[in-house]
């Protein structure tokens, strides 16, 4: 005979299940208490923990700003010295400025405590730039740009940052402690690829076509100024050589070809496979090109490029699988040798007084109409 299961019966069944589970948990916690630590530690002061949270946040923002300063000084040096090679340009005075107002709320308190006031503080001044020559120094507090006061207002701070990147002469008023400085600085050309720093323990750096994004872990790995310049130069080269757009176009072509196979021949999943194959085409070649072109940017900025390839030897040592196995990126041993060869090429150009320009393949050079000999 079929048994009729009522709503009440289901509820009672659930209740019994829950009661059984609770009993099991009670038994488990009794057993686990037998495995508890045996030492009697001193009591922890909750107020002291809160204070330590503050100290650790201060250490975090200080370390983040140290990374920003280091990357910004090297990045600015590269951007200015290779401005003529960059398709996307802007203007710079050679300084970077920082405001807690533009940072996430959770870091603002720590930034105030380590001395950053709301408003705009000069963070870095790259050597030999107009800001440096005008006597502006890190820590100067920017109070007026071209007659417009810089307040604590977010929009005004953003507007001032845009003004600092415009062509021509800027009239700045700065405070250095109690001292008031009034300076005129004229901007110079620069590559328009700003650097963003992300706090992350994943060793990574990438370019998105507009910016260079560096994880703090890769900044820790870059032991010397040249090594960090190599990383920044590589990512700027991805942007100047428009690798991101090329990859997206290749991906779209692969996807379209796969879609045709899927529709016309009924090949399942061909569209996604086509997109993956298309996106991966020339991937290693793009990486080699970014290494090669980036090395020229580093050389033009005056760094000792002979130290550069060493970065890949250490990258290989920290990730042994990458020594001889490449995937989207070439293997580290291959990158080391390719860079060493490029270092020789650049050194020969420097020795013979040739301009420091990457060699171009004949078919990628702009074709000019030939002049007929008979005319
Ligand atoms: Zn790359």
Coordinates of C-alpha atoms and ligand atoms in Angstrom, one line a residue:
X1 CA 0.0 0.0 0.0
X2 CA 1.3 3.5 -0.9
X3 CA 2.1 5.6 2.1
X4 CA 0.8 9.2 2.0
X5 CA 3.5 11.7 3.1
X6 CA 1.8 14.7 4.8
X7 CA 3.3 18.3 5.2
X8 CA 3.3 17.7 8.9
X9 CA 5.2 14.4 8.4
X10 CA 7.9 16.3 6.3
X11 CA 8.3 19.0 9.0
X12 CA 8.7 16.3 11.7
X13 CA 11.2 14.5 9.5
X14 CA 13.3 17.8 9.1
X15 CA 13.1 18.5 12.8
X16 CA 14.4 15.0 13.6
X17 CA 17.3 15.5 11.1
X18 CA 18.2 18.9 12.7
X19 CA 18.1 17.4 16.2
X20 CA 20.4 14.6 15.1
X21 CA 22.9 17.0 13.5
X22 CA 22.9 19.2 16.7
X23 CA 23.6 16.2 18.8
X24 CA 26.5 15.3 16.5
X25 CA 28.0 18.8 16.7
X26 CA 27.7 18.8 20.5
X27 CA 29.6 15.4 20.6
X28 CA 32.2 16.7 18.1
X29 CA 32.8 19.9 20.2
X30 CA 33.3 17.8 23.3
X31 CA 35.9 15.6 21.5
X32 CA 37.6 18.7 20.0
X33 CA 37.9 20.3 23.4
X34 CA 40.2 17.4 24.4
X35 CA 42.6 18.6 21.6
X36 CA 42.7 22.3 22.6
X37 CA 46.1 24.1 23.2
X38 CA 47.5 23.4 26.7
X39 CA 49.5 26.6 27.4
X40 CA 47.9 29.4 29.5
X41 CA 48.7 32.5 27.4
X42 CA 48.6 36.0 28.9
X43 CA 45.3 37.8 28.2
X44 CA 45.3 40.0 25.1
X45 CA 44.3 43.6 25.4
X46 CA 41.6 44.4 22.9
X47 CA 42.5 48.2 22.9
X48 CA 46.1 47.2 22.0
X49 CA 44.9 45.1 19.1
X50 CA 42.9 48.1 17.8
X51 CA 46.0 50.3 18.1
X52 CA 48.1 47.7 16.2
X53 CA 45.5 47.6 13.4
X54 CA 46.1 51.4 13.1
X55 CA 49.9 50.9 13.0
X56 CA 49.7 48.1 10.4
X57 CA 47.4 50.3 8.2
X58 CA 50.0 53.1 8.5
X59 CA 52.7 50.7 7.5
X60 CA 50.6 49.6 4.5
X61 CA 50.0 53.1 3.2
X62 CA 53.6 54.0 3.8
X63 CA 54.9 51.0 1.9
X64 CA 52.3 51.6 -0.9
X65 CA 53.5 55.3 -1.2
X66 CA 57.2 54.2 -1.3
X67 CA 56.3 51.9 -4.2
X68 CA 54.4 54.7 -6.0
X69 CA 57.3 57.1 -5.5
X70 CA 59.9 54.6 -6.9
X71 CA 57.8 53.6 -9.9
X72 CA 56.7 57.2 -10.6
X73 CA 60.3 58.5 -10.7
X74 CA 61.5 55.8 -13.1
X75 CA 58.3 55.9 -15.2
X76 CA 58.5 59.7 -15.6
X77 CA 62.1 59.4 -16.7
X78 CA 61.2 56.8 -19.3
X79 CA 58.0 58.7 -20.5
X80 CA 59.9 62.0 -21.0
X81 CA 62.9 60.5 -22.7
X82 CA 60.8 58.5 -25.2
X83 CA 58.1 61.0 -25.8
X84 CA 59.0 61.3 -29.4
X85 CA 58.4 57.5 -29.9
X86 CA 55.0 57.4 -28.2
X87 CA 51.8 57.7 -30.3
X88 CA 49.9 59.0 -27.2
X89 CA 51.5 62.0 -25.7
X90 CA 50.6 64.6 -23.0
X91 CA 52.5 67.3 -21.0
X92 CA 54.3 67.1 -17.7
X93 CA 56.1 69.4 -15.3
X94 CA 58.0 66.4 -14.0
X95 CA 56.2 66.1 -10.7
X96 CA 53.6 63.8 -9.3
X97 CA 51.1 64.9 -6.7
X98 CA 49.0 62.9 -4.1
X99 CA 45.9 63.5 -2.1
X100 CA 44.2 61.3 0.6
X101 CA 40.9 62.6 -0.8
X102 CA 41.2 60.4 -3.9
X103 CA 42.0 57.3 -1.9
X104 CA 39.6 54.7 -0.4
X105 CA 37.9 55.7 2.9
X106 CA 39.6 52.8 4.8
X107 CA 43.1 54.3 4.1
X108 CA 42.3 58.0 4.8
X109 CA 42.9 57.9 8.6
X110 CA 46.3 56.2 8.2
X111 CA 47.3 58.7 5.5
X112 CA 46.4 61.6 7.8
X113 CA 48.4 60.1 10.6
X114 CA 51.5 59.6 8.5
X115 CA 51.3 63.3 7.6
X116 CA 49.4 63.6 4.3
X117 CA 46.8 66.4 4.5
X118 CA 43.7 66.6 2.4
X119 CA 44.6 68.7 -0.6
X120 CA 47.5 68.1 -2.9
X121 CA 51.0 67.2 -1.8
X122 CA 53.9 66.9 -4.2
X123 CA 55.0 63.3 -4.0
X124 CA 57.9 63.1 -6.5
X125 CA 60.0 65.4 -8.6
X126 CA 62.0 63.7 -11.4
X127 CA 65.6 64.9 -11.7
X128 CA 66.3 67.5 -14.4
X129 CA 62.6 68.2 -15.1
X130 CA 61.1 71.7 -15.2
X131 CA 59.7 71.1 -11.7
X132 CA 63.1 70.1 -10.4
X133 CA 64.8 73.1 -12.1
X134 CA 62.1 75.5 -10.6
X135 CA 63.1 74.2 -7.1
X136 CA 59.9 72.2 -6.3
X137 CA 60.5 69.4 -3.8
X138 CA 58.6 66.3 -2.6
X139 CA 56.5 67.3 0.4
X140 CA 55.6 70.7 -0.9
X141 CA 51.9 71.4 -0.4
X142 CA 50.2 72.7 -3.6
X143 CA 47.7 75.5 -2.7
X144 CA 47.1 77.2 -6.0
X145 CA 47.4 76.4 -9.7
X146 CA 47.0 79.3 -12.3
X147 CA 45.0 81.4 -9.8
X148 CA 42.6 78.6 -8.8
X149 CA 42.9 77.6 -5.1
X150 CA 43.4 73.8 -4.5
X151 CA 41.0 73.0 -1.7
X152 CA 39.9 69.7 -0.1
X153 CA 37.2 69.3 -2.7
X154 CA 37.6 66.1 -4.7
X155 CA 36.5 67.6 -8.0
X156 CA 38.9 70.6 -7.6
X157 CA 41.8 68.3 -6.8
X158 CA 41.1 66.3 -9.9
X159 CA 40.9 69.5 -11.9
X160 CA 44.2 70.7 -10.6
X161 CA 45.8 67.3 -11.5
X162 CA 44.5 67.8 -15.1
X163 CA 45.9 71.4 -15.2
X164 CA 49.3 70.1 -14.2
X165 CA 49.4 68.0 -17.4
X166 CA 48.6 70.8 -19.8
X167 CA 50.8 72.5 -22.4
X168 CA 52.5 75.8 -21.5
X169 CA 53.4 77.7 -18.4
X170 CA 51.8 77.0 -15.0
X171 CA 51.9 79.4 -12.1
X172 CA 52.0 77.4 -8.9
X173 CA 51.8 78.5 -5.2
X174 CA 53.2 76.0 -2.8
X175 CA 53.7 75.8 1.0
X176 CA 56.9 74.3 2.4
X177 CA 56.2 74.4 6.1
X178 CA 55.5 78.0 6.9
X179 CA 57.3 79.2 3.7
X180 CA 55.2 80.2 0.7
X181 CA 56.7 79.6 -2.7
X182 CA 55.5 81.1 -6.0
X183 CA 56.9 79.5 -9.1
X184 CA 56.4 79.5 -12.9
X185 CA 57.0 76.1 -14.6
X186 CA 56.6 75.3 -18.3
X187 CA 55.5 71.7 -19.2
X188 CA 57.4 69.4 -21.6
X189 CA 56.2 66.5 -23.7
X190 CA 55.8 63.0 -22.2
X191 CA 54.3 59.6 -23.1
X192 CA 50.7 59.5 -21.9
X193 CA 50.9 56.1 -20.1
X194 CA 50.4 56.7 -16.3
X195 CA 51.3 54.0 -13.8
X196 CA 48.8 52.4 -11.3
X197 CA 50.0 50.4 -8.4
X198 CA 47.9 47.5 -7.0
X199 CA 48.7 46.0 -3.5
X200 CA 48.9 42.3 -4.3
X201 CA 51.1 39.3 -3.5
X202 CA 50.7 38.0 -7.1
X203 CA 53.8 38.8 -9.1
X204 CA 52.3 40.6 -12.1
X205 CA 52.6 43.7 -14.3
X206 CA 50.4 44.4 -17.3
X207 CA 49.3 47.1 -19.8
X208 CA 45.7 47.8 -20.8
X209 CA 46.4 50.1 -23.8
X210 CA 46.1 53.2 -21.7
X211 CA 48.0 52.6 -18.5
X212 CA 50.8 50.5 -16.9
X213 CA 49.6 48.4 -13.9
X214 CA 52.1 47.1 -11.5
X215 CA 51.5 44.8 -8.5
X216 CA 53.5 45.6 -5.4
X217 CA 55.0 42.0 -5.5
X218 CA 56.8 42.7 -8.9
X219 CA 58.1 45.9 -7.4
X220 CA 59.6 43.9 -4.6
X221 CA 61.1 41.5 -7.1
X222 CA 62.8 44.2 -9.1
X223 CA 66.0 44.6 -7.2
X224 CA 67.6 47.6 -9.0
X225 CA 66.4 50.7 -10.7
X226 CA 67.3 49.2 -14.1
X227 CA 65.2 46.1 -13.4
X228 CA 62.2 48.1 -12.5
X229 CA 62.8 50.3 -15.6
X230 CA 62.9 47.1 -17.7
X231 CA 59.4 46.1 -16.4
X232 CA 57.9 49.6 -16.9
X233 CA 59.6 50.0 -20.3
X234 CA 58.2 46.5 -21.4
X235 CA 54.6 47.5 -20.4
X236 CA 54.8 50.9 -22.0
X237 CA 56.0 49.1 -25.2
X238 CA 52.9 46.9 -25.1
X239 CA 50.9 50.2 -25.2
X240 CA 52.9 52.0 -27.8
X241 CA 53.0 49.0 -30.1
X242 CA 49.2 48.6 -29.6
X243 CA 49.5 44.9 -28.7
X244 CA 46.3 44.9 -26.7
X245 CA 44.3 46.1 -29.7
X246 CA 46.1 43.6 -32.0
X247 CA 45.3 40.8 -29.6
X248 CA 41.6 41.8 -29.4
X249 CA 41.4 41.9 -33.2
X250 CA 43.1 38.5 -33.5
X251 CA 40.6 37.2 -30.9
X252 CA 37.6 38.6 -32.8
X253 CA 38.9 37.1 -36.1
X254 CA 39.4 33.7 -34.5
X255 CA 35.9 34.0 -32.9
X256 CA 34.3 34.8 -36.2
X257 CA 36.0 31.9 -38.0
X258 CA 34.9 29.6 -35.1
X259 CA 31.4 30.9 -35.3
X260 CA 31.3 30.2 -39.0
X261 CA 32.5 26.6 -38.4
X262 CA 29.9 26.2 -35.6
X263 CA 27.0 27.5 -37.8
X264 CA 27.9 26.0 -41.2
X265 CA 29.5 22.7 -40.1
X266 CA 27.8 22.3 -36.7
X267 CA 31.2 22.0 -34.9
X268 CA 30.2 22.5 -31.2
X269 CA 32.3 25.1 -29.2
X270 CA 34.2 26.2 -32.3
X271 CA 33.5 29.8 -31.6
X272 CA 35.2 29.8 -28.1
X273 CA 38.1 27.7 -29.4
X274 CA 38.6 30.1 -32.3
X275 CA 38.6 33.1 -29.9
X276 CA 41.3 31.3 -27.7
X277 CA 43.4 30.5 -30.7
X278 CA 43.0 33.9 -32.2
X279 CA 43.9 35.7 -28.9
X280 CA 47.0 33.6 -28.5
X281 CA 48.4 34.2 -32.1
X282 CA 51.7 36.2 -31.9
X283 CA 51.4 36.2 -28.1
X284 CA 55.1 35.3 -27.6
X285 CA 56.2 37.6 -30.5
X286 CA 54.4 40.5 -28.8
X287 CA 56.2 39.7 -25.5
X288 CA 59.6 39.6 -27.4
X289 CA 58.8 42.9 -29.1
X290 CA 57.8 44.5 -25.7
X291 CA 61.1 43.3 -24.2
X292 CA 63.1 44.7 -27.3
X293 CA 61.3 48.0 -27.6
X294 CA 61.1 48.5 -23.8
X295 CA 64.9 48.0 -23.6
X296 CA 65.4 51.0 -26.0
X297 CA 63.1 53.1 -23.7
X298 CA 65.3 52.1 -20.7
X299 CA 68.5 52.9 -22.6
X300 CA 67.1 56.3 -23.7
X301 CA 66.3 57.1 -20.1
X302 CA 70.0 56.6 -19.2
X303 CA 69.8 53.4 -17.2
X304 CA 72.7 50.8 -17.3
X305 CA 71.0 48.3 -19.7
X306 CA 73.7 45.7 -19.2
X307 CA 72.0 44.9 -15.8
X308 CA 68.6 44.4 -17.4
X309 CA 68.7 40.8 -18.7
X310 CA 69.5 39.7 -15.1
X311 CA 65.9 40.2 -14.2
X312 CA 64.9 37.2 -16.3
X313 CA 67.6 35.0 -14.8
X314 CA 66.1 35.8 -11.3
X315 CA 62.5 35.4 -12.6
X316 CA 63.5 31.9 -13.9
X317 CA 65.1 31.1 -10.5
X318 CA 61.9 32.1 -8.7
X319 CA 59.7 30.1 -11.1
X320 CA 61.8 27.2 -12.4
X321 CA 59.0 25.9 -14.7
X322 CA 59.4 29.1 -16.8
X323 CA 63.1 28.6 -17.5
X324 CA 62.6 26.5 -20.6
X325 CA 58.8 26.3 -20.9
X326 CA 56.9 29.2 -22.5
X327 CA 53.2 29.6 -22.8
X328 CA 51.7 33.0 -23.6
X329 CA 55.2 34.4 -22.6
X330 CA 58.5 33.1 -23.9
X331 CA 60.7 31.0 -21.6
X332 CA 62.9 33.0 -19.3
X333 CA 66.1 31.6 -20.7
X334 CA 65.1 32.7 -24.2
X335 CA 64.1 36.1 -22.9
X336 CA 67.5 36.5 -21.2
X337 CA 69.4 35.7 -24.3
X338 CA 67.2 37.8 -26.6
X339 CA 67.7 40.8 -24.3
X340 CA 71.5 40.3 -24.0
X341 CA 71.6 40.3 -27.8
X342 CA 69.5 43.5 -27.9
X343 CA 71.9 45.1 -25.2
X344 CA 74.8 44.5 -27.6
X345 CA 72.8 46.1 -30.5
X346 CA 72.1 49.2 -28.4
X347 CA 75.6 49.5 -27.1
X348 CA 76.9 49.4 -30.7
X349 CA 74.5 52.2 -31.6
X350 CA 75.7 54.3 -28.6
X351 CA 79.3 53.7 -29.5
X352 CA 78.8 54.8 -33.1
X353 CA 76.6 57.8 -32.2
X354 CA 73.5 56.4 -34.0
X355 CA 70.1 57.4 -32.7
X356 CA 68.6 55.0 -30.2
X357 CA 65.6 53.8 -32.2
X358 CA 64.4 50.1 -32.3
X359 CA 65.0 48.5 -35.7
X360 CA 61.8 48.1 -37.7
X361 CA 60.9 45.3 -40.1
X362 CA 60.9 46.5 -43.7
X363 CA 57.3 45.7 -44.2
X364 CA 56.1 47.6 -41.2
X365 CA 57.8 50.8 -42.2
X366 CA 55.7 53.6 -43.7
X367 CA 55.9 53.2 -47.5
X368 CA 56.6 56.5 -49.2
X369 CA 55.8 56.9 -52.9
X370 CA 59.0 56.4 -55.0
X371 CA 60.1 59.2 -57.2
X372 CA 60.5 58.2 -60.8
X373 CA 64.1 58.6 -62.1
X374 CA 62.8 59.7 -65.6
X375 CA 61.0 62.8 -64.3
Ligands
LIG1 ZN1 54.3 41.5 -21.5

